[in-house]
Amino acid sequence: MKPKMVIGNWKMNKSFEEADDLIIAIGEQIAGLKLETGVVLCPPFIYLELATDQAEEADFSTGAQNCSEYKNGAVTGEISAEMLAKLGVEFCIVGHSERRKFFCESNQTIAKKADLLLENQLVPVVCCGEVIDERKANRHFEVVEKQIKESLFHLSKEDFESVVIAYEPVWAIGTGETATPEQAEEMHAFIRQLIEKKYGTEIAYSTYILYGGSCNAQNALELFSQPNVDGGLIGGASLKANDFVAIIEAAETTVKEN
Ligand code: PEP
């Protein structure tokens, strides 16, 4: 089993002081653990430098929650992939369901962002997932397949190798309702098959497919024990150091026990 990856998506939370404290607390708590698990903190843009400064000494990497679909220039309010790269940011979440919903992001926009991130040697963490009505109508596989194909399958093999996928059923995000381990595993296995058909077995196996949606310290071990769940994208539970580190420890346990 390959090492897991745990990414914390802070969304639009924390004051400057709270962000600083949380980054330091997580860094201190994981310092002695000799982790195999990859840990990534994704605070809001304006706290990224706090995280990249600490990341040099600590056992975590830094990610942004979004980037512009444009390269540079007259695009007021945007942050480019190149700016993130120059700051030492290594990962960037794209296509989160909240951005699809509130900012009308399409699969095509997500594809442009993934391209710019890859051009700048950042890892795109591309989110996919169905809303509750799509699951009830048994359309969840079809929806996720379309999201992945339209946002990622234009990539070369070499570029695709750097991509991380996060399956986040929208009905589970921030709701306290988690997908069952079986539901998560079923979708992750489906996504891996899609990748295998397009890019071959080796890349399918090495691609990280993370689960996100009300993952917490209590349910992480069971979710991460599924063979096709390579870790988690964590929202609410990444805002407290103890909870987030407990999830990282769950990820670590699943690998060490196998
Ligand atoms: C997320 O926003 O990516 C997420 C998974 O949120 P939560 O863990 O709070 O459901």
Coordinates of C-alpha atoms and ligand atoms in Angstrom, one line a residue:
M1 CA 0.0 0.0 0.0
K2 CA 1.4 3.4 -0.9
P3 CA 1.6 6.1 1.8
K4 CA -1.6 8.2 2.3
M5 CA -2.1 11.9 1.7
V6 CA -4.2 14.1 4.0
I7 CA -5.1 17.6 2.9
G8 CA -6.7 20.3 5.1
N9 CA -9.0 22.7 3.3
W10 CA -9.5 25.6 5.7
K11 CA -12.0 27.4 3.4
M12 CA -12.7 31.0 4.5
N13 CA -11.9 30.6 8.1
K14 CA -9.5 31.9 10.8
S15 CA -8.0 35.3 11.7
F16 CA -4.4 36.0 10.9
E17 CA -3.4 35.1 14.5
E18 CA -5.5 31.9 14.6
A19 CA -4.0 30.8 11.3
D20 CA -0.5 31.3 12.6
D21 CA -1.3 29.4 15.8
L22 CA -2.9 26.5 13.9
I23 CA 0.0 26.2 11.4
I24 CA 2.4 26.2 14.3
A25 CA 0.4 23.7 16.4
I26 CA 0.0 21.2 13.5
G27 CA 3.7 21.5 12.7
E28 CA 4.6 20.8 16.3
Q29 CA 2.2 17.9 16.7
I30 CA 3.5 16.1 13.7
A31 CA 7.1 16.9 14.2
G32 CA 8.0 13.8 16.1
L33 CA 5.8 11.4 14.2
K34 CA 8.2 10.5 11.3
L35 CA 5.2 10.4 9.0
E36 CA 5.0 8.6 5.7
T37 CA 1.7 10.3 5.1
G38 CA 1.9 13.4 3.0
V39 CA 0.3 16.4 4.8
V40 CA -0.9 19.5 3.0
L41 CA -2.3 22.6 4.6
C42 CA -4.6 24.8 2.4
P43 CA -5.3 28.1 4.3
P44 CA -6.9 31.2 2.6
F45 CA -4.6 33.0 0.2
I46 CA -3.5 35.7 2.6
Y47 CA -2.1 33.2 5.1
L48 CA -0.3 31.1 2.5
E49 CA 3.0 32.8 3.2
L50 CA 2.7 32.0 6.9
A51 CA 2.4 28.3 5.9
T52 CA 5.2 28.3 3.3
D53 CA 7.5 29.9 5.8
Q54 CA 6.8 27.1 8.4
A55 CA 6.7 24.4 5.7
E56 CA 10.4 24.8 5.1
E57 CA 11.1 23.4 8.6
A58 CA 8.0 21.3 9.1
D59 CA 6.7 18.0 7.8
F60 CA 3.9 19.5 5.7
S61 CA 3.4 21.1 2.3
T62 CA 1.3 24.0 1.5
G63 CA -1.6 24.3 -0.9
A64 CA -4.0 27.0 -2.2
Q65 CA -7.7 26.6 -2.4
N66 CA -8.1 28.0 -5.9
C67 CA -6.1 29.8 -8.6
S68 CA -7.0 31.9 -11.6
E69 CA -7.9 30.3 -15.0
Y70 CA -5.9 33.2 -16.5
K71 CA -2.2 33.3 -16.8
N72 CA -1.6 37.0 -15.7
G73 CA -2.6 40.6 -16.5
A74 CA -5.7 42.6 -16.2
V75 CA -7.8 40.2 -14.1
T76 CA -8.7 42.1 -11.0
G77 CA -8.8 40.1 -7.8
E78 CA -7.3 37.0 -9.1
I79 CA -4.2 35.0 -8.0
S80 CA -2.2 33.2 -10.7
A81 CA -0.7 29.7 -10.6
E82 CA 2.7 31.4 -11.2
M83 CA 2.3 33.6 -8.1
L84 CA 1.6 30.6 -6.0
A85 CA 4.6 28.7 -7.4
K86 CA 6.9 31.7 -6.6
L87 CA 5.6 31.7 -3.0
G88 CA 6.6 28.1 -2.6
V89 CA 3.1 26.7 -2.7
E90 CA 3.1 23.1 -4.0
F91 CA -0.6 22.1 -4.3
C92 CA -3.8 23.8 -5.4
I93 CA -7.4 22.6 -5.0
V94 CA -9.4 23.1 -8.1
G95 CA -13.1 22.5 -8.9
H96 CA -14.3 22.3 -5.3
S97 CA -18.1 21.9 -5.3
E98 CA -18.4 25.3 -3.5
R99 CA -16.6 27.0 -6.4
R100 CA -18.7 25.1 -8.9
K101 CA -21.8 26.2 -7.0
F102 CA -21.0 29.8 -6.0
F103 CA -18.7 30.8 -8.8
C104 CA -20.2 28.7 -11.6
E105 CA -17.0 26.9 -12.4
S106 CA -17.4 24.4 -15.2
N107 CA -15.3 21.4 -16.1
Q108 CA -13.7 23.5 -18.8
T109 CA -12.6 26.2 -16.3
I110 CA -11.2 23.5 -14.1
A111 CA -9.2 22.1 -17.1
K112 CA -7.7 25.5 -17.7
K113 CA -6.7 25.9 -14.1
A114 CA -5.2 22.4 -14.0
D115 CA -3.1 23.2 -17.2
L116 CA -1.7 26.4 -15.6
L117 CA -0.9 24.7 -12.4
L118 CA 1.0 21.9 -14.2
E119 CA 2.8 24.5 -16.3
N120 CA 4.0 26.0 -13.0
Q121 CA 4.9 22.6 -11.4
L122 CA 2.1 22.7 -8.9
V123 CA 0.0 19.7 -8.1
P124 CA -3.7 20.2 -9.0
V125 CA -6.0 18.6 -6.5
V126 CA -9.1 18.2 -8.7
C127 CA -12.4 17.7 -7.0
C128 CA -15.4 15.8 -8.3
G129 CA -18.6 14.5 -6.9
E130 CA -22.3 14.3 -7.3
V131 CA -25.2 16.2 -5.6
I132 CA -27.8 14.3 -3.7
D133 CA -30.4 14.3 -6.5
E134 CA -27.9 12.8 -8.9
R135 CA -27.1 10.0 -6.4
K136 CA -30.8 9.3 -5.8
A137 CA -31.3 9.1 -9.6
N138 CA -28.4 6.6 -9.7
R139 CA -26.5 9.0 -11.9
H140 CA -23.4 9.5 -9.7
F141 CA -21.0 7.4 -11.8
E142 CA -22.0 9.2 -15.0
V143 CA -21.6 12.6 -13.3
V144 CA -18.2 11.9 -11.9
E145 CA -17.0 10.3 -15.2
K146 CA -18.0 13.5 -17.1
Q147 CA -16.3 15.7 -14.5
I148 CA -13.1 13.8 -14.7
K149 CA -13.0 13.3 -18.5
E150 CA -13.8 17.0 -19.2
S151 CA -11.4 18.5 -16.7
L152 CA -8.5 16.1 -16.9
F153 CA -8.4 13.6 -19.8
H154 CA -6.9 16.1 -22.2
L155 CA -3.7 15.8 -20.2
S156 CA -0.6 13.9 -21.4
K157 CA 0.4 10.9 -19.4
E158 CA 3.3 12.8 -18.0
D159 CA 1.1 15.6 -16.8
F160 CA -1.6 13.4 -15.5
E161 CA 0.9 11.6 -13.2
S162 CA 1.1 14.8 -11.1
V163 CA -2.6 15.1 -10.6
V164 CA -4.4 14.3 -7.3
I165 CA -8.2 13.6 -7.5
A166 CA -10.6 14.2 -4.6
Y167 CA -13.9 12.4 -4.7
E168 CA -16.2 14.6 -2.6
P169 CA -19.9 13.7 -2.7
V170 CA -21.5 17.1 -2.4
W171 CA -24.2 15.8 0.0
A172 CA -21.5 14.9 2.4
I173 CA -19.5 18.2 2.5
G174 CA -20.0 20.0 5.7
T175 CA -23.2 18.1 6.5
G176 CA -22.0 15.6 9.0
E177 CA -23.3 12.9 6.7
T178 CA -20.3 10.8 5.5
A179 CA -20.4 8.4 2.6
T180 CA -20.2 4.9 3.9
P181 CA -16.8 3.2 3.4
E182 CA -18.5 1.0 0.8
Q183 CA -19.9 4.0 -1.2
A184 CA -16.5 5.7 -1.1
E185 CA -14.7 2.5 -2.1
E186 CA -17.1 1.8 -5.0
M187 CA -16.6 5.3 -6.5
H188 CA -12.8 5.3 -5.9
A189 CA -12.5 2.0 -7.7
F190 CA -14.7 3.3 -10.5
I191 CA -12.4 6.4 -10.9
R192 CA -9.3 4.2 -10.8
Q193 CA -10.8 2.1 -13.6
L194 CA -11.4 5.2 -15.7
I195 CA -7.8 6.3 -15.2
E196 CA -6.6 2.8 -16.1
K197 CA -8.5 2.7 -19.4
K198 CA -7.1 6.1 -20.4
Y199 CA -3.5 6.1 -18.9
G200 CA -2.7 2.4 -18.1
T201 CA -2.4 0.4 -14.9
E202 CA 0.8 1.9 -13.5
I203 CA -0.6 5.5 -13.5
A204 CA -4.0 4.3 -12.3
Y205 CA -2.3 2.7 -9.3
S206 CA 0.0 5.6 -8.5
T207 CA -2.7 8.3 -8.8
Y208 CA -3.9 9.6 -5.4
I209 CA -7.7 9.4 -5.1
L210 CA -8.7 11.1 -1.8
Y211 CA -12.1 11.0 -0.1
G212 CA -13.7 14.3 1.2
G213 CA -17.0 14.9 2.9
S214 CA -17.4 15.0 6.7
C215 CA -14.3 12.9 7.2
N216 CA -13.3 13.2 10.9
A217 CA -11.2 11.6 13.6
Q218 CA -13.9 9.0 14.2
N219 CA -14.5 7.7 10.7
A220 CA -11.1 8.3 9.0
L221 CA -9.6 4.9 9.9
E222 CA -12.5 3.0 8.3
L223 CA -12.6 5.2 5.2
F224 CA -8.8 5.1 4.7
S225 CA -8.7 1.3 5.2
Q226 CA -10.6 0.9 1.9
P227 CA -8.1 -0.3 -0.8
N228 CA -8.8 2.5 -3.2
V229 CA -9.0 5.4 -0.7
D230 CA -5.6 7.0 -0.7
G231 CA -6.3 9.5 2.0
G232 CA -8.6 12.5 2.6
L233 CA -9.5 16.1 1.8
I234 CA -10.6 17.4 5.1
G235 CA -12.7 20.6 5.6
G236 CA -14.2 21.2 9.1
A237 CA -12.0 18.8 10.9
S238 CA -8.8 20.4 9.6
L239 CA -9.5 23.6 11.6
K240 CA -8.5 22.1 15.0
A241 CA -5.0 20.7 15.3
N242 CA -5.9 17.8 17.5
D243 CA -8.7 16.6 15.2
F244 CA -6.5 17.0 12.0
V245 CA -3.6 15.3 13.5
A246 CA -5.8 12.4 14.7
I247 CA -6.9 12.0 11.0
I248 CA -3.3 12.0 9.9
E249 CA -2.5 9.3 12.5
A250 CA -5.4 7.2 11.2
A251 CA -3.9 7.5 7.7
E252 CA -0.6 6.5 9.0
T253 CA -2.1 3.4 10.9
T254 CA -3.8 2.1 7.7
V255 CA -0.5 2.0 5.9
K256 CA 1.6 0.6 8.7
E257 CA -1.0 -2.2 9.3
N258 CA -0.8 -3.4 5.7
Ligands
PEP1 C1 -14.3 20.0 1.8 O1 -14.8 21.1 1.9 O2 -13.4 19.7 1.0 C2 -14.7 19.1 2.8 C3 -14.5 17.8 2.7 O3 -15.4 19.6 3.9 P1 -15.9 18.8 5.2 O4 -14.8 17.9 5.6 O5 -16.2 19.9 6.2 O6 -17.1 18.0 4.8

